[in-house]
PDB file of C-alpha atoms in Angstrom:
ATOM      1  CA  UNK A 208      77.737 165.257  71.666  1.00  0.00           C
ATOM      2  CA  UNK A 209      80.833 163.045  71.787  1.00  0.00           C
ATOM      3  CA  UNK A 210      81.734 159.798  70.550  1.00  0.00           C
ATOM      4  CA  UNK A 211      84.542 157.818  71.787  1.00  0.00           C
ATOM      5  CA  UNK A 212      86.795 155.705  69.200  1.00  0.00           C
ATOM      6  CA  UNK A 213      86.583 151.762  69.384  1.00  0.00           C
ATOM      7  CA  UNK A 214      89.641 150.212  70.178  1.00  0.00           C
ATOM      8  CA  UNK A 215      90.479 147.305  68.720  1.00  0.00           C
ATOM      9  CA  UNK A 216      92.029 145.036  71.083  1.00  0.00           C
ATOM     10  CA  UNK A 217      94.896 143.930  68.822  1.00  0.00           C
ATOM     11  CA  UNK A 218      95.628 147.789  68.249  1.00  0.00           C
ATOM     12  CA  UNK A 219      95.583 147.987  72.074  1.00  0.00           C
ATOM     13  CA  UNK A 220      98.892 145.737  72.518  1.00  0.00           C
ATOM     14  CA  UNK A 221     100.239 147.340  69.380  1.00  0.00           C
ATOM     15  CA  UNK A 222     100.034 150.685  70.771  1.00  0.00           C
ATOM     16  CA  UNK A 223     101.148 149.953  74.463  1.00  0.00           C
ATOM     17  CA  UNK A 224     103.899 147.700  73.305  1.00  0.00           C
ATOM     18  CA  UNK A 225     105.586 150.793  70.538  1.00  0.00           C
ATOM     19  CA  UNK A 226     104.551 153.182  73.919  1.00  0.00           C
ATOM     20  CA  UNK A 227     107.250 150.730  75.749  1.00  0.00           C
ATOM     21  CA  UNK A 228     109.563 150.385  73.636  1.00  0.00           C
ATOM     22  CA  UNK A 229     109.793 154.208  73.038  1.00  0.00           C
ATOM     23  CA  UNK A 230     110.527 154.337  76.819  1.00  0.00           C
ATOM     24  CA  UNK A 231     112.251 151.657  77.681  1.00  0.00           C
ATOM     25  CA  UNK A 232     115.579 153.562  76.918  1.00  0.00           C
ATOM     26  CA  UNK A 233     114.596 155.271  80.148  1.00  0.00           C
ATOM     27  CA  UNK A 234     115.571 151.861  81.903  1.00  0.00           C
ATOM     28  CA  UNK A 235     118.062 150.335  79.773  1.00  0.00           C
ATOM     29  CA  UNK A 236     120.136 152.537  77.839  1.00  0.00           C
ATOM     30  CA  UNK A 237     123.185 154.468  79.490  1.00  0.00           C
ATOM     31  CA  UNK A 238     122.986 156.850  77.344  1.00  0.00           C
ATOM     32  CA  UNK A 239     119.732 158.688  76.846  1.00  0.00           C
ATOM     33  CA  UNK A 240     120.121 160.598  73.456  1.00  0.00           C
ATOM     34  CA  UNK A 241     117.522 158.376  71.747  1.00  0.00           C
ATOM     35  CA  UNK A 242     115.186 159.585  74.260  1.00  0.00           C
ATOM     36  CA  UNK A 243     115.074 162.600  72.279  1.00  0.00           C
ATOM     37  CA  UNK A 244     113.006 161.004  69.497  1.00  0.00           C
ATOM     38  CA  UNK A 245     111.189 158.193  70.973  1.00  0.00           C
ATOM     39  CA  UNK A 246     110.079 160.409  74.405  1.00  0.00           C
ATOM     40  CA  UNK A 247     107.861 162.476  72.019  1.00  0.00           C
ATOM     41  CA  UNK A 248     106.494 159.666  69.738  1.00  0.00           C
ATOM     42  CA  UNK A 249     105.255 157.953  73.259  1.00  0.00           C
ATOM     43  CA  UNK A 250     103.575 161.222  74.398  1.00  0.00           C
ATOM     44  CA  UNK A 251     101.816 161.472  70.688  1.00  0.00           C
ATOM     45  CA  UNK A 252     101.105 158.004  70.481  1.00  0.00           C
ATOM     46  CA  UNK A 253      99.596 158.011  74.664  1.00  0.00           C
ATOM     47  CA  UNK A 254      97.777 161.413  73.624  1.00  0.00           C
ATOM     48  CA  UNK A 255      96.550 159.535  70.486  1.00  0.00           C
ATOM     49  CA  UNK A 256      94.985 157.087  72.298  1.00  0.00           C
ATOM     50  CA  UNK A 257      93.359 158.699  75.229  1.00  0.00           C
ATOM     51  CA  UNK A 258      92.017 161.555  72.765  1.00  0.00           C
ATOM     52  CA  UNK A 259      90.720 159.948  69.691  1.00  0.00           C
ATOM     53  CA  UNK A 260      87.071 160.670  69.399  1.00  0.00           C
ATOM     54  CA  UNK A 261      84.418 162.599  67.402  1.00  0.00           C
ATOM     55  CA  UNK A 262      82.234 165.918  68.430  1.00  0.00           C
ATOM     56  CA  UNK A 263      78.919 167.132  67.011  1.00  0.00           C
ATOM     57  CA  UNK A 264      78.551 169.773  67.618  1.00  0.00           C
ATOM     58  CA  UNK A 265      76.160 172.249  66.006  1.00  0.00           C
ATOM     59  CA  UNK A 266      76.442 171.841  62.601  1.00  0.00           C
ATOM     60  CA  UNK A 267      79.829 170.544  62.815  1.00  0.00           C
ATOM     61  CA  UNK A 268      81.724 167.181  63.075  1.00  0.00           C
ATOM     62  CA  UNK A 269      84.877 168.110  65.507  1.00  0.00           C
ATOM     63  CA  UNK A 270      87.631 164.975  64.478  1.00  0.00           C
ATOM     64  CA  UNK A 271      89.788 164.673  67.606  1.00  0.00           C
ATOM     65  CA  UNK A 272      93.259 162.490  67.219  1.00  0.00           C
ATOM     66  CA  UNK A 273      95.614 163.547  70.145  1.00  0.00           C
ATOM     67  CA  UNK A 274      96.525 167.031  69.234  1.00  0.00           C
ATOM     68  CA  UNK A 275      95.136 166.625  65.595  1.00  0.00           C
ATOM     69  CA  UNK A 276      91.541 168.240  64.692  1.00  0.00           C
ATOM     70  CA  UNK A 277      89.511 168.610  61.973  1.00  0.00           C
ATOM     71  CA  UNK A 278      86.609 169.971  61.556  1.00  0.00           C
ATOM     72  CA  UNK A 279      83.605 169.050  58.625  1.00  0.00           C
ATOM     73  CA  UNK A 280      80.129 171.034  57.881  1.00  0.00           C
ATOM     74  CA  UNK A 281      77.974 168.349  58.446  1.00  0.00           C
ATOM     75  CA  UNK A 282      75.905 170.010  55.703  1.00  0.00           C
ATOM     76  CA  UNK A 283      78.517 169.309  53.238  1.00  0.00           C
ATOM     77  CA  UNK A 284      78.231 165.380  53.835  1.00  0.00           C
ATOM     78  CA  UNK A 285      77.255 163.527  51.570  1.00  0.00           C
ATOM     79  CA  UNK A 286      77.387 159.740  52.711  1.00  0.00           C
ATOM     80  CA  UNK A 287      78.601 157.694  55.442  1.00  0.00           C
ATOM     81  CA  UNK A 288      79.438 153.822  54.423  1.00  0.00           C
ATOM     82  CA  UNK A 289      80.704 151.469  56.432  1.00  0.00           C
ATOM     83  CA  UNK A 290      84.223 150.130  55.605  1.00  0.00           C
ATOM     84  CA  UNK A 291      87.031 147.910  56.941  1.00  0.00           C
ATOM     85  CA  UNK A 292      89.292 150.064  55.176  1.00  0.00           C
ATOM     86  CA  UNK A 293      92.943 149.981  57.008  1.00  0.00           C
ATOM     87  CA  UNK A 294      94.061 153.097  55.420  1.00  0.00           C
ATOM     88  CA  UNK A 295      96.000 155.489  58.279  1.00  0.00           C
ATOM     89  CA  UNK A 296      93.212 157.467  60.179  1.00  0.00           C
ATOM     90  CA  UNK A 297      91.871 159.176  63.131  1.00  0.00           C
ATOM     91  CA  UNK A 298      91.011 155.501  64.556  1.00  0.00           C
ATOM     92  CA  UNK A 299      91.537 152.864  66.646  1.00  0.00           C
ATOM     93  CA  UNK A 300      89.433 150.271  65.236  1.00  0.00           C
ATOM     94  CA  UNK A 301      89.437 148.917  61.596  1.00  0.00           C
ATOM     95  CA  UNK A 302      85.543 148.662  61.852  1.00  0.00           C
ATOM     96  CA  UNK A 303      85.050 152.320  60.802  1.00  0.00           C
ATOM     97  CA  UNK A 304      82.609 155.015  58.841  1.00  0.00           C
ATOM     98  CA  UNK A 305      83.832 156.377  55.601  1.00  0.00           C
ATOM     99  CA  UNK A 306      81.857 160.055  55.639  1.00  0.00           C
ATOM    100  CA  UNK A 307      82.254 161.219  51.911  1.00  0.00           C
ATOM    101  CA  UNK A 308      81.865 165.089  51.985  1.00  0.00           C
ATOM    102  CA  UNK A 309      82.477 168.683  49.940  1.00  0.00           C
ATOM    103  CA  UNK A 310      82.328 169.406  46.353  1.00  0.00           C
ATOM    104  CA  UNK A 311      85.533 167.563  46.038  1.00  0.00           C
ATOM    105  CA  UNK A 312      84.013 164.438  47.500  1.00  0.00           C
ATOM    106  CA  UNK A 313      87.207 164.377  50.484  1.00  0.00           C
ATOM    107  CA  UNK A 314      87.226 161.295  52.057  1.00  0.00           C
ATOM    108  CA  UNK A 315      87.374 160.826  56.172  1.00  0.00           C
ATOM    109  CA  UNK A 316      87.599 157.590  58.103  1.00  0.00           C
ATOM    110  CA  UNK A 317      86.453 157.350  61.820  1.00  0.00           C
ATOM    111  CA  UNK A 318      85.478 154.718  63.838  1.00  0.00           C
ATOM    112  CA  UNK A 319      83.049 155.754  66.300  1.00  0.00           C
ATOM    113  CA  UNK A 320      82.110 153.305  68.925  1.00  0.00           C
ATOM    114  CA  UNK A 321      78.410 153.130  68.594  1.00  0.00           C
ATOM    115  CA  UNK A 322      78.165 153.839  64.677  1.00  0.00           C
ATOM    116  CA  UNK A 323      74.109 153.205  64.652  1.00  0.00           C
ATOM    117  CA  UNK A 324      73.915 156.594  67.028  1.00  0.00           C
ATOM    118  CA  UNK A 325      76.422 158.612  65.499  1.00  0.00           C
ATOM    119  CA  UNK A 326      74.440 157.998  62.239  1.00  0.00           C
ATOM    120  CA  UNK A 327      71.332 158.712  63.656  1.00  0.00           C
ATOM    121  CA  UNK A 328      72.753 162.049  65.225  1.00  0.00           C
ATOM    122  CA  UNK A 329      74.582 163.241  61.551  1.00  0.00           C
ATOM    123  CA  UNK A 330      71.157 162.161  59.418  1.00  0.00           C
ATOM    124  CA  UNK A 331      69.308 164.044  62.140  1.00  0.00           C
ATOM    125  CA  UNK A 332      71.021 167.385  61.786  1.00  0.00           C
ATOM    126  CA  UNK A 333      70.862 167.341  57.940  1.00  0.00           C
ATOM    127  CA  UNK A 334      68.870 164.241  56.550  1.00  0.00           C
ATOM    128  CA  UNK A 335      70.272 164.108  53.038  1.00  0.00           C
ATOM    129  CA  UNK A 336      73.272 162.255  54.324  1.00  0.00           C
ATOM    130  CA  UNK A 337      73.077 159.081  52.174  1.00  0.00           C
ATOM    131  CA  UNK A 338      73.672 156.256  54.574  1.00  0.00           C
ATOM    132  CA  UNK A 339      75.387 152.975  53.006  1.00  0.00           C
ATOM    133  CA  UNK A 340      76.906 149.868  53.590  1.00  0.00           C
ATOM    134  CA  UNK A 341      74.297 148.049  55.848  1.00  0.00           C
TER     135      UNK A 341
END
């Protein structure tokens, strides 16, 4: 099952507007040596948009972040909280899920766009997931 990210709208002009400036060389630059650098930070950040959302599937949670993916035993969670944390992560919305999980108690951030399902799906597949932050 897949989740999509919620985009924040103010993270929605941030992105497009670092998208444009990475290409705007393309337009008003002579020389286009900087396009080496900024050319691939577009694609990433693009990718990173378009591709940012969450899989369960079987017994695992699939994170998706452009080309970036990592992959939890949902059996190894042990709670989801809410959180407004603004910490760098695989979303594009500051309204997000912290999912504690492992024996090391590793920390993930996500912010899936209906949180209330994705929930619902996790505590359904193994219902010790302690659910917080209501």
């Amino acid at each position: 099952m897949y989740f999509p990210s919620k985009k924040d709208w103010w993270l929605s002009i941030l992105y497009w507007l670092l998208i444009g400036a990475c290409v705007s060389s393309l337009f008003i630059e002579e020389d286009h040596k900087v396009l080496i650098f900024t050319l691939p930070l577009a694609v990433w950040l693009a990718w990173s948009w378009f591709a940012t959302g969450y899989y369960i599937c079987d017994d695992w949670l699939i994170i998706k972040n452009g080309p970036i993916k990592k992959k939890i035993l949902i059996k190894e969670i042990k709670k989801v909280a809410k959180t407004k944390n603004p910490l760098a992560a695989p979303a594009l919305s500051v309204d997000r899920l912290e999912i504690i999980y492992g024996a090391d108690f590793e920390l993930a951030l996500i912010s899936p766009k209906d949180q209330e399902q994705f929930v619902s799906v996790l505590k359904s597949i193994h219902p010790p997931i302690e659910k917080a932050g209501d």
